[in-house]
PDB file of C-alpha atoms in Angstrom:
ATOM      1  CA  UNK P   1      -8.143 -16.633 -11.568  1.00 76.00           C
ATOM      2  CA  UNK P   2     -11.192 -16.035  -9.407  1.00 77.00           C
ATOM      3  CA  UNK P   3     -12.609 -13.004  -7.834  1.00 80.00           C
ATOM      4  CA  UNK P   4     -13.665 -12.731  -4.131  1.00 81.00           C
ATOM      5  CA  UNK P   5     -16.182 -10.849  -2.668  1.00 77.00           C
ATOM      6  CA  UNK P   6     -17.293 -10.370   1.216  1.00 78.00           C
ATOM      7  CA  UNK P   7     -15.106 -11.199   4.430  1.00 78.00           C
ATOM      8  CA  UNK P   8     -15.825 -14.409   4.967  1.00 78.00           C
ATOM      9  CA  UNK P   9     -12.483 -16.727   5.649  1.00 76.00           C
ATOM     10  CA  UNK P  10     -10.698 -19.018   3.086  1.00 77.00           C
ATOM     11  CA  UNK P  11      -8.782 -21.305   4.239  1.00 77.00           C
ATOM     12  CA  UNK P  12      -6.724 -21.832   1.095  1.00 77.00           C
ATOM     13  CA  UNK P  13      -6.496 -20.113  -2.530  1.00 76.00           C
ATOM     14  CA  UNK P  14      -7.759 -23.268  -4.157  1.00 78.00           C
ATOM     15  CA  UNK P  15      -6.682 -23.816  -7.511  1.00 76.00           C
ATOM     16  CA  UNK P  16      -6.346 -20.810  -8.484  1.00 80.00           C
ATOM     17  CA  UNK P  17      -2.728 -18.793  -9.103  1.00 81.00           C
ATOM     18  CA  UNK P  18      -4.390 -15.078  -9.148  1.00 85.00           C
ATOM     19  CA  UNK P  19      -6.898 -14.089  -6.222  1.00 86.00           C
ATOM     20  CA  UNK P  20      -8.348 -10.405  -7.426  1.00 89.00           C
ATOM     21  CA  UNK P  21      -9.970  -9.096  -3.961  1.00 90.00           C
ATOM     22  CA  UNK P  22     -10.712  -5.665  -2.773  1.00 91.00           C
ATOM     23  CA  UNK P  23      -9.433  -3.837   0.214  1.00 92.00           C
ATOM     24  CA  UNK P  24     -12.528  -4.296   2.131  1.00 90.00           C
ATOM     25  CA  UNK P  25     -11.975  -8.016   1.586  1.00 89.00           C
ATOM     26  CA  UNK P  26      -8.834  -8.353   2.699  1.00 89.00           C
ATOM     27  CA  UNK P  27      -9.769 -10.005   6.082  1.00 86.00           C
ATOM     28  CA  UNK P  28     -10.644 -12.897   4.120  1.00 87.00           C
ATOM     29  CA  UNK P  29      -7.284 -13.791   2.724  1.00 88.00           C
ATOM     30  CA  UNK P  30      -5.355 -11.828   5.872  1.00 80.00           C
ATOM     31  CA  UNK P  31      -4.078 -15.737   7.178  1.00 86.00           C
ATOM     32  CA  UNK P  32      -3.478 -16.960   3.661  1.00 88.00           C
ATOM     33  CA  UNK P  33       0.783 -16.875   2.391  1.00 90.00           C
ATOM     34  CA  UNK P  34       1.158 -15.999  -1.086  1.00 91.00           C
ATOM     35  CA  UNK P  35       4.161 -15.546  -3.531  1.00 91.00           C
ATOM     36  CA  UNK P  36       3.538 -12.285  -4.868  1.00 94.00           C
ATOM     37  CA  UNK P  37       1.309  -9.362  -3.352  1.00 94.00           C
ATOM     38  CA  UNK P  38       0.480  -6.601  -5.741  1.00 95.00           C
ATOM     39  CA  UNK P  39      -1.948  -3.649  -3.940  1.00 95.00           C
ATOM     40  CA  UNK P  40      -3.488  -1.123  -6.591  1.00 95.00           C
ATOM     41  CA  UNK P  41      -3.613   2.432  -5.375  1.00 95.00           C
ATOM     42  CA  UNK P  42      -1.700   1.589  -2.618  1.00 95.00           C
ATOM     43  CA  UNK P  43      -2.262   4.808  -0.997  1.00 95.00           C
ATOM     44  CA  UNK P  44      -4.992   3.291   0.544  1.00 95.00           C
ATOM     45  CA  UNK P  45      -3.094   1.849   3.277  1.00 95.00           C
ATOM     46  CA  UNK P  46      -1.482   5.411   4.251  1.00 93.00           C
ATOM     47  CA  UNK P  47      -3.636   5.071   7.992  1.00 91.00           C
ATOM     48  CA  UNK P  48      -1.351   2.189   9.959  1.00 88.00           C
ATOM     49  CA  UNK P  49      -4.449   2.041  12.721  1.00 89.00           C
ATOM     50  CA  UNK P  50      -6.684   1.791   9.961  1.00 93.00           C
ATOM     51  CA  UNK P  51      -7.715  -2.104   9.816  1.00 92.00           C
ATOM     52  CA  UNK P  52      -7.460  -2.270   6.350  1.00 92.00           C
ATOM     53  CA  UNK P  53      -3.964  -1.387   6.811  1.00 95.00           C
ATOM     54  CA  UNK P  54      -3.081  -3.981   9.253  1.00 94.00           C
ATOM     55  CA  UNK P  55      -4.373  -6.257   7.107  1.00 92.00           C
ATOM     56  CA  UNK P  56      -2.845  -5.678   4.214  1.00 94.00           C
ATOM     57  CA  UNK P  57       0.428  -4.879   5.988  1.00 95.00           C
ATOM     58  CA  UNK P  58      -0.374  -8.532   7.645  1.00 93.00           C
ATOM     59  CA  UNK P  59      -0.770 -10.281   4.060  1.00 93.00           C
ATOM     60  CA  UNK P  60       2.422  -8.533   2.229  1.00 95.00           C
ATOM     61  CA  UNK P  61       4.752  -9.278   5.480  1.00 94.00           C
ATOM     62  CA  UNK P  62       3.805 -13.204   4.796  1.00 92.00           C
ATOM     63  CA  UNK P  63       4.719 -12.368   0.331  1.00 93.00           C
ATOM     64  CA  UNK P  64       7.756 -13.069  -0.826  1.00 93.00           C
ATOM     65  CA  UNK P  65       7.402 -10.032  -3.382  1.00 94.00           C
ATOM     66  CA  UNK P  66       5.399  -7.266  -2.857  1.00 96.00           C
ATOM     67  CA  UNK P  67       4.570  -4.366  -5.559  1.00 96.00           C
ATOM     68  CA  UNK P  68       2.628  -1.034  -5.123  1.00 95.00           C
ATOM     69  CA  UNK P  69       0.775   0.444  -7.670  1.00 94.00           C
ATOM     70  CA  UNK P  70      -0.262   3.995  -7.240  1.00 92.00           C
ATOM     71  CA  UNK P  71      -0.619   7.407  -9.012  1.00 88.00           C
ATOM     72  CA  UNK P  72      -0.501   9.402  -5.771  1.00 88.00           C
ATOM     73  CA  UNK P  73       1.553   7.842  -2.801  1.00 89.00           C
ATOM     74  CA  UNK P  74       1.001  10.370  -0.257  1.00 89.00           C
ATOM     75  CA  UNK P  75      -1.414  12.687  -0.729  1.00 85.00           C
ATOM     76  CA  UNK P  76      -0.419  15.462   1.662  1.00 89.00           C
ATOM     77  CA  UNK P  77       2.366  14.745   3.961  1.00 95.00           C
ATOM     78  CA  UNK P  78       5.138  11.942   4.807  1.00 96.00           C
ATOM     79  CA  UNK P  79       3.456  10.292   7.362  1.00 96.00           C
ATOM     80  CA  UNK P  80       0.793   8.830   4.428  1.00 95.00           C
ATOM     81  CA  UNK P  81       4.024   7.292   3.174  1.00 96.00           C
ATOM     82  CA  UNK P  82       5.197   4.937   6.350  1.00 96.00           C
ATOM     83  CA  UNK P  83       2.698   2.021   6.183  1.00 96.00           C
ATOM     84  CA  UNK P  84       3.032   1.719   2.513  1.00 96.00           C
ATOM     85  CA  UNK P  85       6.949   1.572   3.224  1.00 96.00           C
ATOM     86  CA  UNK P  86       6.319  -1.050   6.109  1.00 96.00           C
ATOM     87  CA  UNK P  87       4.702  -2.826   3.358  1.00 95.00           C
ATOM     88  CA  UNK P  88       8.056  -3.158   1.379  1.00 95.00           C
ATOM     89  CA  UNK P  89      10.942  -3.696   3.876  1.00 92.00           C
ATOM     90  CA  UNK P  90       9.460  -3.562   7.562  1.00 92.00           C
ATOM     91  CA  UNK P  91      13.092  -4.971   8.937  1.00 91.00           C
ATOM     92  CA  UNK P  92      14.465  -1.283   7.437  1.00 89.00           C
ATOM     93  CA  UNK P  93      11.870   1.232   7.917  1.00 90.00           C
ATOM     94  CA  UNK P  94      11.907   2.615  11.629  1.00 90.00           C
ATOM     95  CA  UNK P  95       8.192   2.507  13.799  1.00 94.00           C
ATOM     96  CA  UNK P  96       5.580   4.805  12.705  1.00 94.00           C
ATOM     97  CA  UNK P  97       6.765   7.542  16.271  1.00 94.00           C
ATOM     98  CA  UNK P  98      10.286   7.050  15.004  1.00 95.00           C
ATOM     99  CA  UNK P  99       9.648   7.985  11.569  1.00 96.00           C
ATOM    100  CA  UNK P 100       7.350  10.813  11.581  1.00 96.00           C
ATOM    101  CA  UNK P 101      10.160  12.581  14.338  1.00 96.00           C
ATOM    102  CA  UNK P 102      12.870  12.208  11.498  1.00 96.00           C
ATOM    103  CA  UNK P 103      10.010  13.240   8.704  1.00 97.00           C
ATOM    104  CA  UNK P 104       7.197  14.751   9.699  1.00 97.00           C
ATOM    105  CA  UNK P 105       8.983  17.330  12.768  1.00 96.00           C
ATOM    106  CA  UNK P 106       6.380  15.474  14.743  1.00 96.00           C
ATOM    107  CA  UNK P 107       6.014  17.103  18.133  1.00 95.00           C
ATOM    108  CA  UNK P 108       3.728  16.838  21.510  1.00 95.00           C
ATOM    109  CA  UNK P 109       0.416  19.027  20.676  1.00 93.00           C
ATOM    110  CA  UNK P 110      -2.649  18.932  23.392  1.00 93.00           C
ATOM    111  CA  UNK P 111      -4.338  16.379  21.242  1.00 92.00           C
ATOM    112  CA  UNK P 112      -1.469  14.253  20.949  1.00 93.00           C
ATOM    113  CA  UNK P 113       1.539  13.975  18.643  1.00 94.00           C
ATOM    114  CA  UNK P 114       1.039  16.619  15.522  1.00 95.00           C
ATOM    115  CA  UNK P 115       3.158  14.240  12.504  1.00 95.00           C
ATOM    116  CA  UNK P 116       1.455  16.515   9.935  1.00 94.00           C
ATOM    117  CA  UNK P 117       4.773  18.953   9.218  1.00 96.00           C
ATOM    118  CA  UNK P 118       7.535  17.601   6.696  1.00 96.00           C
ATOM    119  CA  UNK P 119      11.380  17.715   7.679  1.00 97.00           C
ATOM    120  CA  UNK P 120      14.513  15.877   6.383  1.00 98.00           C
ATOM    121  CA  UNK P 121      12.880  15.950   3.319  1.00 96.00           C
ATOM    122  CA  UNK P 122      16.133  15.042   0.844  1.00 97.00           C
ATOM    123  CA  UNK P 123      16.848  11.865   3.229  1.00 96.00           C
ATOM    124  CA  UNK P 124      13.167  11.122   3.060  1.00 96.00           C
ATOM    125  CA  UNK P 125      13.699  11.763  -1.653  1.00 95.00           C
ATOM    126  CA  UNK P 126      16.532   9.562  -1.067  1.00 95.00           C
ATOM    127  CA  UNK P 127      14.961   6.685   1.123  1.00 94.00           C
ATOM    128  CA  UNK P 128      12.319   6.899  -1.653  1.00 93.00           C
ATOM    129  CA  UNK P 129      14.277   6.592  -4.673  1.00 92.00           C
ATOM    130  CA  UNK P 130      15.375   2.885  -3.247  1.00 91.00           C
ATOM    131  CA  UNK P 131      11.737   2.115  -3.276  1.00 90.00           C
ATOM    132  CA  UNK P 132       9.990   4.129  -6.239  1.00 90.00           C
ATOM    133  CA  UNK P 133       9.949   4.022 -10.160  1.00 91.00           C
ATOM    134  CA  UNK P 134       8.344   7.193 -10.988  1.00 88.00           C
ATOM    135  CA  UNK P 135       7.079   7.726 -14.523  1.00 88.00           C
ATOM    136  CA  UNK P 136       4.886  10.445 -15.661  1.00 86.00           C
ATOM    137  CA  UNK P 137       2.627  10.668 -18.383  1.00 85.00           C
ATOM    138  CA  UNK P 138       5.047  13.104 -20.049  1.00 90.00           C
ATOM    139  CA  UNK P 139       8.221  10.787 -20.139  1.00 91.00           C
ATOM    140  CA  UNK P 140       6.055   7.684 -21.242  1.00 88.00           C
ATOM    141  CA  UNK P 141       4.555   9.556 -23.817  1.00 85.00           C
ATOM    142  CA  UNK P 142       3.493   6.868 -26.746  1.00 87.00           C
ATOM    143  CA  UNK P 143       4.187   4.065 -24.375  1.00 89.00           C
ATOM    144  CA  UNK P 144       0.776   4.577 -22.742  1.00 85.00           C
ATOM    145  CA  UNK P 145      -2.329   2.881 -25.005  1.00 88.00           C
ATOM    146  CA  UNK P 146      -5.386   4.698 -25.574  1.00 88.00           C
ATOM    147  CA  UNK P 147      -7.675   4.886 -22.866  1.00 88.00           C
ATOM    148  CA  UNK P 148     -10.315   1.951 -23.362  1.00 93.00           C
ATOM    149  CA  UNK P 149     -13.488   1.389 -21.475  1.00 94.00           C
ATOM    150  CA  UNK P 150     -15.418  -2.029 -21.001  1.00 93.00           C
ATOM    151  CA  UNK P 151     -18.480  -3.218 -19.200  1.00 93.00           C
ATOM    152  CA  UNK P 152     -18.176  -6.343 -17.569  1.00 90.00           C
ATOM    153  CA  UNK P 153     -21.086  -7.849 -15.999  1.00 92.00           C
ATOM    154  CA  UNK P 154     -19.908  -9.922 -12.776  1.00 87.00           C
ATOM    155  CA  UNK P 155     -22.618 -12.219 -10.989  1.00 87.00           C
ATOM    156  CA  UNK P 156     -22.087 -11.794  -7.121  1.00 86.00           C
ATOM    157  CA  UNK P 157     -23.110 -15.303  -5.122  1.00 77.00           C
TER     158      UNK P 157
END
């Protein structure tokens, strides 16, 4: 396992089978193919012209498996949930225009095209429910351990 830090390029994953990176580092690994992609609070690619997005989006296309962790997958509207679902099964999930006319009542403002409404919401709950294991706190109930906290000291070259 190794940890990177910064931008900079790799060229391969080395020797190692589990690459921990942050979002902002993505660029670095954004030519590199691995098996299995797994993006912690994936709502964090909910912009698709964000370049963080189009990274990641880049890197899980290239996976074989790709998993999304999150507590919150769209904060306020559907549109927040596209890129995440391009991140899953691209060849199924229509362009960004396409989807936010079916689920977001997008229309023409004079700024541009307004994708912050909701509509066809129970096709939208039932697109999801192919996608999403939802468990809350409630249902898990002993399941979940005891929160634990730990310091750990990481030298940065």
């Amino acid at each position: 396992m190794t940890i990177i830090h910064g931008t900079k390029p790799l060229s391969s994953t080395g020797d190692f089978d589990i690459i921990i990176l942050s979002y902002s580092s993505l660029k670095s690994v954004e030519t590199l193919t691995f098996k299995v992609v797994i993006l912690d609070e994936s709502h964090f690619i909910k912009d698709s012209e964000a370049k963080r997005t189009r990274s990641a989006l880049q890197l899980c296309h290239r996976a074989q498996r790709v998993v999304l962790l999150t507590g919150t997958p769209a904060m306020s509207r559907p549109i927040e949930l596209h890129a995440q679902l391009m991140s899953l099964q691209p060849s199924i999930i229509p362009s960004r225009y396409l989807f936010a006319a079916r689920y977001c009542n997008a229309y023409r403002s004079h700024f541009g095209v307004d994708m912050t409404g909701h509509s066809h919401t129970d096709e939208l709950h039932f697109l999801l429910s192919h996608f999403v294991i939802r468990r809350t706190k409630k249902e898990l109930g002993d399941e979940l351990p005891c929160k634990t906290r730990q310091l750990l000291y990481i030298h940065v070259t």
